[in-house]
CSV table of C-alpha atoms in Angstrom, one decimal:
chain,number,residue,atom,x,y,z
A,14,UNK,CA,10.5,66.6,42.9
A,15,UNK,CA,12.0,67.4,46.3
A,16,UNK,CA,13.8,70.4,46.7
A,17,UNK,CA,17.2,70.6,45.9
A,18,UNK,CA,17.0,67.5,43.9
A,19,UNK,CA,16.7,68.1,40.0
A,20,UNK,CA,16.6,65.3,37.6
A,21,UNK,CA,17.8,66.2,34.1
A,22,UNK,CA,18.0,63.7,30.9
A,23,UNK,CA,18.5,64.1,27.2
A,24,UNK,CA,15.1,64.3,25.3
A,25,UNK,CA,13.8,60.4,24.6
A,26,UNK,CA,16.8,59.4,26.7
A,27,UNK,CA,15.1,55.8,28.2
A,28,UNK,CA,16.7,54.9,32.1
A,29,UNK,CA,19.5,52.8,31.6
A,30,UNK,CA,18.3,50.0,33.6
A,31,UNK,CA,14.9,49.9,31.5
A,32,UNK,CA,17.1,49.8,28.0
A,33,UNK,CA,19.0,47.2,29.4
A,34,UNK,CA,16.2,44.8,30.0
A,35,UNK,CA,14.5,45.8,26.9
A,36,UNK,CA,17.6,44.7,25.6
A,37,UNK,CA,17.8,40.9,27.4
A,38,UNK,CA,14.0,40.3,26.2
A,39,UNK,CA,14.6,41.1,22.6
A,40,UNK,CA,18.2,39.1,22.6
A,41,UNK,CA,15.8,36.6,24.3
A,42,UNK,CA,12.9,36.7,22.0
A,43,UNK,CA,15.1,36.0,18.7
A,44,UNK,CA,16.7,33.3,20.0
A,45,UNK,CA,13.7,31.4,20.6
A,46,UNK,CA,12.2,32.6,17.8
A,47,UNK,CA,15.3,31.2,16.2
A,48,UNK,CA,14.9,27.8,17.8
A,49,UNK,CA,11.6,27.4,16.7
A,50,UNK,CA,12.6,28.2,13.2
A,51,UNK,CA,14.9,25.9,13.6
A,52,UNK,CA,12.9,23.1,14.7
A,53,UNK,CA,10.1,23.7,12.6
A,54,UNK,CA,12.6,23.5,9.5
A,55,UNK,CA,13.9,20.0,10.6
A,56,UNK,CA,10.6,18.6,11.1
A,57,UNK,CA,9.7,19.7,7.6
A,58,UNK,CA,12.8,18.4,6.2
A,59,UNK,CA,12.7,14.8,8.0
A,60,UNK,CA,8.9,14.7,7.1
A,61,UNK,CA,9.7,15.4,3.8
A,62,UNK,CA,12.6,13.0,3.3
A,63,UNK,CA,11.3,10.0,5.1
A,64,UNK,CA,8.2,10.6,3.2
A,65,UNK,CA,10.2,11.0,-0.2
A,66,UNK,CA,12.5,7.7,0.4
A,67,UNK,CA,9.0,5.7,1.2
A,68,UNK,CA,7.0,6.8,-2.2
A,69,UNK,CA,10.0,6.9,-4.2
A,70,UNK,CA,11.9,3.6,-3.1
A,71,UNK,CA,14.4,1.5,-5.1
A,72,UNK,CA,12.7,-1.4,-7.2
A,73,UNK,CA,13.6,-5.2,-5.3
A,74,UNK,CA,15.0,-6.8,-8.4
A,75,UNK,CA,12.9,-9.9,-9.5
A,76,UNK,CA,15.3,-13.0,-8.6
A,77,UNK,CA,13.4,-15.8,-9.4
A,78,UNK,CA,11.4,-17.3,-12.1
A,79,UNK,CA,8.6,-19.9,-12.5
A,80,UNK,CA,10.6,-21.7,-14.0
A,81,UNK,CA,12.6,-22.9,-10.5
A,82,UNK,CA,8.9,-24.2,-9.8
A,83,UNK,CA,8.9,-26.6,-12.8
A,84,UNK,CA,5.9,-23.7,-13.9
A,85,UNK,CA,5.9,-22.7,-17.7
A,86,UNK,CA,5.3,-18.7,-18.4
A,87,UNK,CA,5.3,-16.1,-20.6
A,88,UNK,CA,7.1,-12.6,-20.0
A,89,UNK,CA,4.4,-9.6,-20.5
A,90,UNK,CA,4.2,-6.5,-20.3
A,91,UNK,CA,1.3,-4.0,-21.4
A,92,UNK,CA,0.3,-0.4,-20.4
A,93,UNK,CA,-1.6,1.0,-17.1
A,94,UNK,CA,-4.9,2.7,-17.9
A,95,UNK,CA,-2.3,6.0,-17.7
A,96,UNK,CA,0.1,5.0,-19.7
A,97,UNK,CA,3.0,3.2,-17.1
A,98,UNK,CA,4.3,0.1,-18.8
A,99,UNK,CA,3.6,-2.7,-16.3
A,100,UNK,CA,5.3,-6.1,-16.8
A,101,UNK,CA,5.0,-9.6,-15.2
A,102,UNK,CA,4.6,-13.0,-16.2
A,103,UNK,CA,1.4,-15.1,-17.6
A,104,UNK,CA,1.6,-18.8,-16.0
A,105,UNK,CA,-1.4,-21.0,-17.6
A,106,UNK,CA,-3.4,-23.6,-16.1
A,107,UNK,CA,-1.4,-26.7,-15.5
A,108,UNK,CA,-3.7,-29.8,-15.9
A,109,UNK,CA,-4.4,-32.8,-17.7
A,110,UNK,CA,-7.6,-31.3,-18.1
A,111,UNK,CA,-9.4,-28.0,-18.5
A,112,UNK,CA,-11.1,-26.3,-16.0
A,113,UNK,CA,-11.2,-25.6,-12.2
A,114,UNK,CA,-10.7,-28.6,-9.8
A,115,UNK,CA,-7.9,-30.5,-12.4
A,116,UNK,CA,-5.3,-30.8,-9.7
A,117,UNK,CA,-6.7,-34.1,-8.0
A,118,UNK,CA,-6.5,-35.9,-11.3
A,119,UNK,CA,-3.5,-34.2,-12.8
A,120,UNK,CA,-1.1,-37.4,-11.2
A,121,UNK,CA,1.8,-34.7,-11.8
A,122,UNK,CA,1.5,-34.0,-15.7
A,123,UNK,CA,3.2,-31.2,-17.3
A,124,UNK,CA,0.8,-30.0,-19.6
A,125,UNK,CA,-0.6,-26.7,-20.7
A,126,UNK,CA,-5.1,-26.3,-20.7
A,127,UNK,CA,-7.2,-24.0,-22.0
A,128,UNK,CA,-8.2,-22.4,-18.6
A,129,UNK,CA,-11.4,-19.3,-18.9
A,130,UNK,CA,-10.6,-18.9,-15.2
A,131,UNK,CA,-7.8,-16.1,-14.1
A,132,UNK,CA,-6.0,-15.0,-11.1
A,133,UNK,CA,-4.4,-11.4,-10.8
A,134,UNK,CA,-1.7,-11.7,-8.0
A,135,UNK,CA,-1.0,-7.9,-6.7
A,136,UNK,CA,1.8,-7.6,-4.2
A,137,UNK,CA,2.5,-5.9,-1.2
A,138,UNK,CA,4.7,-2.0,-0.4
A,139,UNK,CA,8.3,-2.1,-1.4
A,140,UNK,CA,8.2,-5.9,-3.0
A,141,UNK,CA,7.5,-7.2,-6.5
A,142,UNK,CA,5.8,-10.3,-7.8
A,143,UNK,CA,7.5,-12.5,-6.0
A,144,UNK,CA,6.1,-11.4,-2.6
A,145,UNK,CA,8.2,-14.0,-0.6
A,146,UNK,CA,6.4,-13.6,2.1
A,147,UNK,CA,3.9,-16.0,0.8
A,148,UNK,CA,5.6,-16.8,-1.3
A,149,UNK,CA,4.2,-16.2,-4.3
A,150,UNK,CA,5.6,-18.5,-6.6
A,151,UNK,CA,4.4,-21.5,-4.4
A,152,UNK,CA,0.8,-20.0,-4.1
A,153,UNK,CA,0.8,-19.7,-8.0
A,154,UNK,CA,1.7,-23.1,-8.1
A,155,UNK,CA,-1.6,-24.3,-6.3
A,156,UNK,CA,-3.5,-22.2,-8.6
A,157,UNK,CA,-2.1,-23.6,-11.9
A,158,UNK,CA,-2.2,-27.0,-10.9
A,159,UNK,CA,-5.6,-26.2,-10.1
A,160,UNK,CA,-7.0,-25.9,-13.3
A,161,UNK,CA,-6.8,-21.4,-12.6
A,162,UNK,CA,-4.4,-19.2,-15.1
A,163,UNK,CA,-2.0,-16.6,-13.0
A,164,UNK,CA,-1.0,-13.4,-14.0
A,165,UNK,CA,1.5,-12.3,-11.0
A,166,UNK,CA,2.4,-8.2,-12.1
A,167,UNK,CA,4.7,-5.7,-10.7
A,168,UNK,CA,3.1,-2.6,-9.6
A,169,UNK,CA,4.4,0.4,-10.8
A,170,UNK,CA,8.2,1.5,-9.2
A,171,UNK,CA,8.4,-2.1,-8.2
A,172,UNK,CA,10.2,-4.6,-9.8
A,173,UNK,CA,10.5,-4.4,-13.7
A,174,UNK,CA,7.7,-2.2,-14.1
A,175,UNK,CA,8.4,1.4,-14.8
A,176,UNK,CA,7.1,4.3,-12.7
A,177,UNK,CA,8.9,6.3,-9.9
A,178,UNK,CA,6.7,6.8,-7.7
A,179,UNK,CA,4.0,4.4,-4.9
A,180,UNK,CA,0.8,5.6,-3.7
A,181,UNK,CA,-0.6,2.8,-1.5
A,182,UNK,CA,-3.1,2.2,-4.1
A,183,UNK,CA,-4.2,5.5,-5.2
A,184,UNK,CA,-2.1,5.5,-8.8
A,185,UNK,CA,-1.5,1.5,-8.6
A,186,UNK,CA,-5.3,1.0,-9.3
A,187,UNK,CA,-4.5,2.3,-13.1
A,188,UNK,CA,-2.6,-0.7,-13.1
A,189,UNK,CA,-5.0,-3.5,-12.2
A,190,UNK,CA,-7.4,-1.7,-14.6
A,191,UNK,CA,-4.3,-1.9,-17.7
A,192,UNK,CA,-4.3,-5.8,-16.5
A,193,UNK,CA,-7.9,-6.5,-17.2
A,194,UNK,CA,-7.9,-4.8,-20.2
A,195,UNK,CA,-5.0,-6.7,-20.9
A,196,UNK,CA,-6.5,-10.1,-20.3
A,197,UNK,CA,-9.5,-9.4,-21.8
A,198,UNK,CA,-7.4,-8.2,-25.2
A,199,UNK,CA,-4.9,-10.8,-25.4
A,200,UNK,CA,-6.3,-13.8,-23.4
A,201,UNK,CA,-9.8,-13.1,-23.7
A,202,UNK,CA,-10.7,-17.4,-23.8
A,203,UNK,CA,-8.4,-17.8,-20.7
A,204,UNK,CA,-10.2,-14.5,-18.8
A,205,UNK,CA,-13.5,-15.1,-18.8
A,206,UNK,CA,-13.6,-15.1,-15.2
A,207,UNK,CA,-11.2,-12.9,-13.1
A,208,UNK,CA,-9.6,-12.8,-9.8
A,209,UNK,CA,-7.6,-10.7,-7.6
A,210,UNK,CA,-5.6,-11.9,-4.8
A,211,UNK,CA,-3.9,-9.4,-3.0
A,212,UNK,CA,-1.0,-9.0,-0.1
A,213,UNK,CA,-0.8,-5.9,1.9
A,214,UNK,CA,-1.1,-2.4,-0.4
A,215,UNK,CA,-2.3,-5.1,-3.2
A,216,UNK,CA,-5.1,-5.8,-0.9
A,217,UNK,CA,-6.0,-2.6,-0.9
A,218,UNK,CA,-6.0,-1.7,-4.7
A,219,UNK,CA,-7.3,-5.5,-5.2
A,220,UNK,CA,-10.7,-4.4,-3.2
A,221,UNK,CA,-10.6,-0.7,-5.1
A,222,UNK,CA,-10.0,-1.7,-8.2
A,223,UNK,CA,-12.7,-4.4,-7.7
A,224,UNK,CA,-15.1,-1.6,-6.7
A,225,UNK,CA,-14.9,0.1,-10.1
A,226,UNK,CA,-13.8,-2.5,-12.7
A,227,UNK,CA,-17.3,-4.9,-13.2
A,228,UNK,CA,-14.8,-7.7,-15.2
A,229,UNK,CA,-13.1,-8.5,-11.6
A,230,UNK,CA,-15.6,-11.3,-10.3
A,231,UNK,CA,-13.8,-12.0,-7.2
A,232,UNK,CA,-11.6,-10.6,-4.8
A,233,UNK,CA,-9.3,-12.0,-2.1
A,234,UNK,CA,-7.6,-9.6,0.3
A,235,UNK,CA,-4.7,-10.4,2.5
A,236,UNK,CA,-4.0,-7.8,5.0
A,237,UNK,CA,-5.1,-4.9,4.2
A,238,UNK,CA,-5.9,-1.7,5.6
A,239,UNK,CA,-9.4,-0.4,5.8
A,240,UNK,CA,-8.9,3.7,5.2
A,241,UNK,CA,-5.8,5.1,4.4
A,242,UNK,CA,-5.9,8.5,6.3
A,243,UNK,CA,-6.9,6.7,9.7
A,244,UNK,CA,-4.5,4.4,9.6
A,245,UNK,CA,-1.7,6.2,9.3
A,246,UNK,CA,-3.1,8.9,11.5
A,247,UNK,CA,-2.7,5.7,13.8
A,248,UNK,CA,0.3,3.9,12.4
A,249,UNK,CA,2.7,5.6,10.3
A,250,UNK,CA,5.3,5.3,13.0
A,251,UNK,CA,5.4,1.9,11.5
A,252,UNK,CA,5.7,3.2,8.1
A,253,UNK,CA,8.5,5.6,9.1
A,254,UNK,CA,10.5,4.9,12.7
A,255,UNK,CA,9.4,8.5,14.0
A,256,UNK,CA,7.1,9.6,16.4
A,257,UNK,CA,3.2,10.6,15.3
A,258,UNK,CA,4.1,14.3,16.9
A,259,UNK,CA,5.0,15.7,14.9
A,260,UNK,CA,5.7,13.9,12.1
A,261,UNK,CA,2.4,12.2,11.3
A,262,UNK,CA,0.3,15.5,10.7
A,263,UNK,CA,3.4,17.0,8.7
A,264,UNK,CA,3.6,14.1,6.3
A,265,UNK,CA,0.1,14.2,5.8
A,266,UNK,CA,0.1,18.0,5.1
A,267,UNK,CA,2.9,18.0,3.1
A,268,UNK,CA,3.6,14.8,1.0
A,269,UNK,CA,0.4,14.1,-1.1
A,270,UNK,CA,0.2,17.0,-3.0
A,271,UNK,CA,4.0,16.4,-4.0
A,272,UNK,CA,3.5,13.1,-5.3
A,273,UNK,CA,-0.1,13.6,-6.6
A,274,UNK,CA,-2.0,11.5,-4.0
A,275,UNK,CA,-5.6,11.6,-2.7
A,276,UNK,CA,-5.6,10.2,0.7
A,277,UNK,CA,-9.2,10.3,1.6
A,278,UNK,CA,-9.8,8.7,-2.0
A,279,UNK,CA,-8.1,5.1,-0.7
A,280,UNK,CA,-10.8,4.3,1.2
A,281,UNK,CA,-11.6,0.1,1.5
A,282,UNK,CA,-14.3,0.4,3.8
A,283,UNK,CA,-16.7,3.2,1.4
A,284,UNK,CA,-16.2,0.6,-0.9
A,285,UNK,CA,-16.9,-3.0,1.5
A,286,UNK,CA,-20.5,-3.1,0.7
A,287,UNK,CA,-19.9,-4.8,-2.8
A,288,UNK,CA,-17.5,-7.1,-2.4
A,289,UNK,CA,-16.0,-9.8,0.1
A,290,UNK,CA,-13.4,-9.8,2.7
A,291,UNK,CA,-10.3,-10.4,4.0
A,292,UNK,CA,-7.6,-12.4,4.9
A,293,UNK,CA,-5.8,-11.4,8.0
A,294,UNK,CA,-3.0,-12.6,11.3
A,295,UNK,CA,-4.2,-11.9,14.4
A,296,UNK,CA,-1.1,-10.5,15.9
A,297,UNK,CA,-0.4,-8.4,12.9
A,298,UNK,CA,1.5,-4.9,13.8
A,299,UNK,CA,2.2,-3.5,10.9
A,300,UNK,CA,-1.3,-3.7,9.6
A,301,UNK,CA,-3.7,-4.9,12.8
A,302,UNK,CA,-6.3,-7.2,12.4
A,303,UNK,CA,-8.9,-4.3,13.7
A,304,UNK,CA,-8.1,-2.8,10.2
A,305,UNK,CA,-9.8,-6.6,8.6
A,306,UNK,CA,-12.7,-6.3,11.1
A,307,UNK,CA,-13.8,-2.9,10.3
A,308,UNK,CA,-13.8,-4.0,6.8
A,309,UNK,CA,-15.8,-6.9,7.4
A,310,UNK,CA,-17.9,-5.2,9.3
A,311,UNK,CA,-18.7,-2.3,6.5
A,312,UNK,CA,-19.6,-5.8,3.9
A,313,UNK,CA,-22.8,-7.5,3.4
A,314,UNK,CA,-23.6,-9.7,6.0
A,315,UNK,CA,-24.5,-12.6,3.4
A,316,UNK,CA,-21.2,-11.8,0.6
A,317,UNK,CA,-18.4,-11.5,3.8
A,318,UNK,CA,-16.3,-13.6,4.9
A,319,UNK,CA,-13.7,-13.0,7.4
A,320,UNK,CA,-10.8,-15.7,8.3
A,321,UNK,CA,-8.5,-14.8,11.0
A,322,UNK,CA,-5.1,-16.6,11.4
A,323,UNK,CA,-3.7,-17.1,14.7
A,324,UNK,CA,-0.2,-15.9,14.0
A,325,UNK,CA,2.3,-12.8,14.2
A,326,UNK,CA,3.4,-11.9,11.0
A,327,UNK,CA,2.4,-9.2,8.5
A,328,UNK,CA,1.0,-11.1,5.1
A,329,UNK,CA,1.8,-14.1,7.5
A,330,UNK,CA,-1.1,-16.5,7.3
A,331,UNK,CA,0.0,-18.3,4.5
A,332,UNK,CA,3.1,-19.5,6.3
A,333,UNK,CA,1.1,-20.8,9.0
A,334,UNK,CA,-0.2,-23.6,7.1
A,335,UNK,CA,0.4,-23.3,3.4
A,336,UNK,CA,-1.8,-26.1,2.0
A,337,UNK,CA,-4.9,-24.6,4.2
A,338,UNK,CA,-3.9,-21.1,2.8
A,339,UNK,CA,-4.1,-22.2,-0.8
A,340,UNK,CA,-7.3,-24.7,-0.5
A,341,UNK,CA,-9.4,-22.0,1.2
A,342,UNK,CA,-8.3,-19.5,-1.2
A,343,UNK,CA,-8.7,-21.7,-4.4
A,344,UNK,CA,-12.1,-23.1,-2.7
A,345,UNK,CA,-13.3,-19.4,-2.3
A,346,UNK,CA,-12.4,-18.4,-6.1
A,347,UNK,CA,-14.5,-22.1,-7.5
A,348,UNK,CA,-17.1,-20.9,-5.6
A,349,UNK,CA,-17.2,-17.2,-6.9
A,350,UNK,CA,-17.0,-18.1,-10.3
């Protein structure tokens, strides 16, 4: 020090001016550290919410019947391979004849046949049998009249089918499986055959299903997705309205182990090699058609068959032009069996 000048503070006595900005950076520091608590908390929360409403949503009541269609049917109902009681209707063949092909020489008779061909309809995410974006009913009709038998189901926590919970095929397998087993129980001379035509998340369960269930001769997918984790890694802002950051990666994180799902496990393409392919729009967004071509791609060269529909909507090429719709579907199934 200089002389004369002497300097005297109390022991561990800071400088006010360093207290005071040690003061402003902690104030500082807990406030963000506040606001980042804050906004990690409400991403968690929407995440978990919007992911929550979309596995858990309210069952579309079934509003129609085949009866509206001039289409006899019986109500059934039977048990998933894990227990969920699945229900749906049974329409048989429609011919004045047995057997595939009966629909040119029907001349409109309203008869029952004997039918050993079968066609599992499996609907799309958030709808119910009816799928009336096809519609359904009307493609059912085709098949019936046909000479084919149509068992059109309600996954589970759709429709009249018990369950609260929807896994975009992961769980929703079980109840393809309970419908074969089903079939081959209680119908076994009108299932000697079997089909799966599949909209959307049916698509998807349709091909899976097919993968492990040998009785399922033939599948028909309509829009589906090729592997669950990279599309939504993609596309889940179509799923949910929000933004992929940083929703995407927290509902990925967070959501399948709440609802007991195995993403990586719904997987089209590791399955592709055994079976046929899809149907699919070209100017699809909620499901693009790259997702149709990677699957087609991943098939054998001599058992796949890709048909692309010019058109917009999702589980739209039926509406395009119905009657080619149902004669290349029905054509394909014939040839299968």
């Amino acid at each position: 020090c200089r002389r004369g000048m002497t300097f005297r503070f109390r022991d561990n006595m800071p400088l006010p001016g360093i207290f005071a900005r040690r003061r402003r950076g902690s104030a500082l520091g807990r406030l963000l550290g506040a606001l980042v608590l804050l906004l990690v908390i409400g991403v968690v929360g929407v995440s978990v919410y919007v992911g929550w409403n979309l596995s858990h949503a309210e069952p579309k009541p079934v509003d129609q019947s085949p009866a509206a269609l001039g289409l006899a049917y019986q109500n059934i109902e039977f048990a998933a391979t894990d227990g969920v009681t699945i229900r749906g209707w049974f329409l048989p063949a429609v011919s004045g004849e047995a057997g595939m092909g009966a629909s040119a020489s029907m001349g409109g008779a309203d008869t029952t046949a004997t039918s050993p061909y079968t066609i599992i309809f499996a609907h799309g995410f958030r709808g119910n049998r009816l799928e009336p974006g096809v519609p359904a009913l009307e493609l059912a009709r085709s098949f019936v009249h046909d000479g084919f038998n149509v068992l059109m189901i309600d996954f589970r926590n759709h429709g009249e089918s018990d369950g609260d919970v929807t896994t975009l095929g992961y769980h929703e397998v079980k109840d393809l499986y309970g419908a074969v087993q089903w079939l081959k129980q209680d119908r076994a001379a009108q299932a000697e055959r079997i089909g799966v035509i599949g909209f959307s998340m049916g698509a998807v369960t349709s091909i899976l299903a097919a993968a492990n269930e040998p009785a399922i001769d033939a599948v028909v997918a309509d829009s589906p997705f090729s592997d669950l984790r990279s599309y939504l890694q993609v596309n889940m802002p179509v799923w949910t309205g929000l933004p992929n950051v940083p929703f995407t990666w927290t509902i990925l994180a967070i959501l399948p182990p709440l609802i007991d799902l195995q993403v990586d496990e719904v997987s089209p393409v590791a399955v592709m090699p055994d079976l046929r392919p899809p149907v699919h729009t070209d100017g699809d967004s909620a499901i693009p058609v790259s997702e149709s071509e990677r699957l087609a791609a991943a098939g054998q060269l001599e058992r796949t068959e890709l048909w692309v529909v010019s058109g917009e909507r999702h589980v739209g090429a039926r509406s395009v032009n119905p009657a080619a719709y149902d004669a290349k579907v029905i054509d394909f199934f014939r040839d299968a069996f």
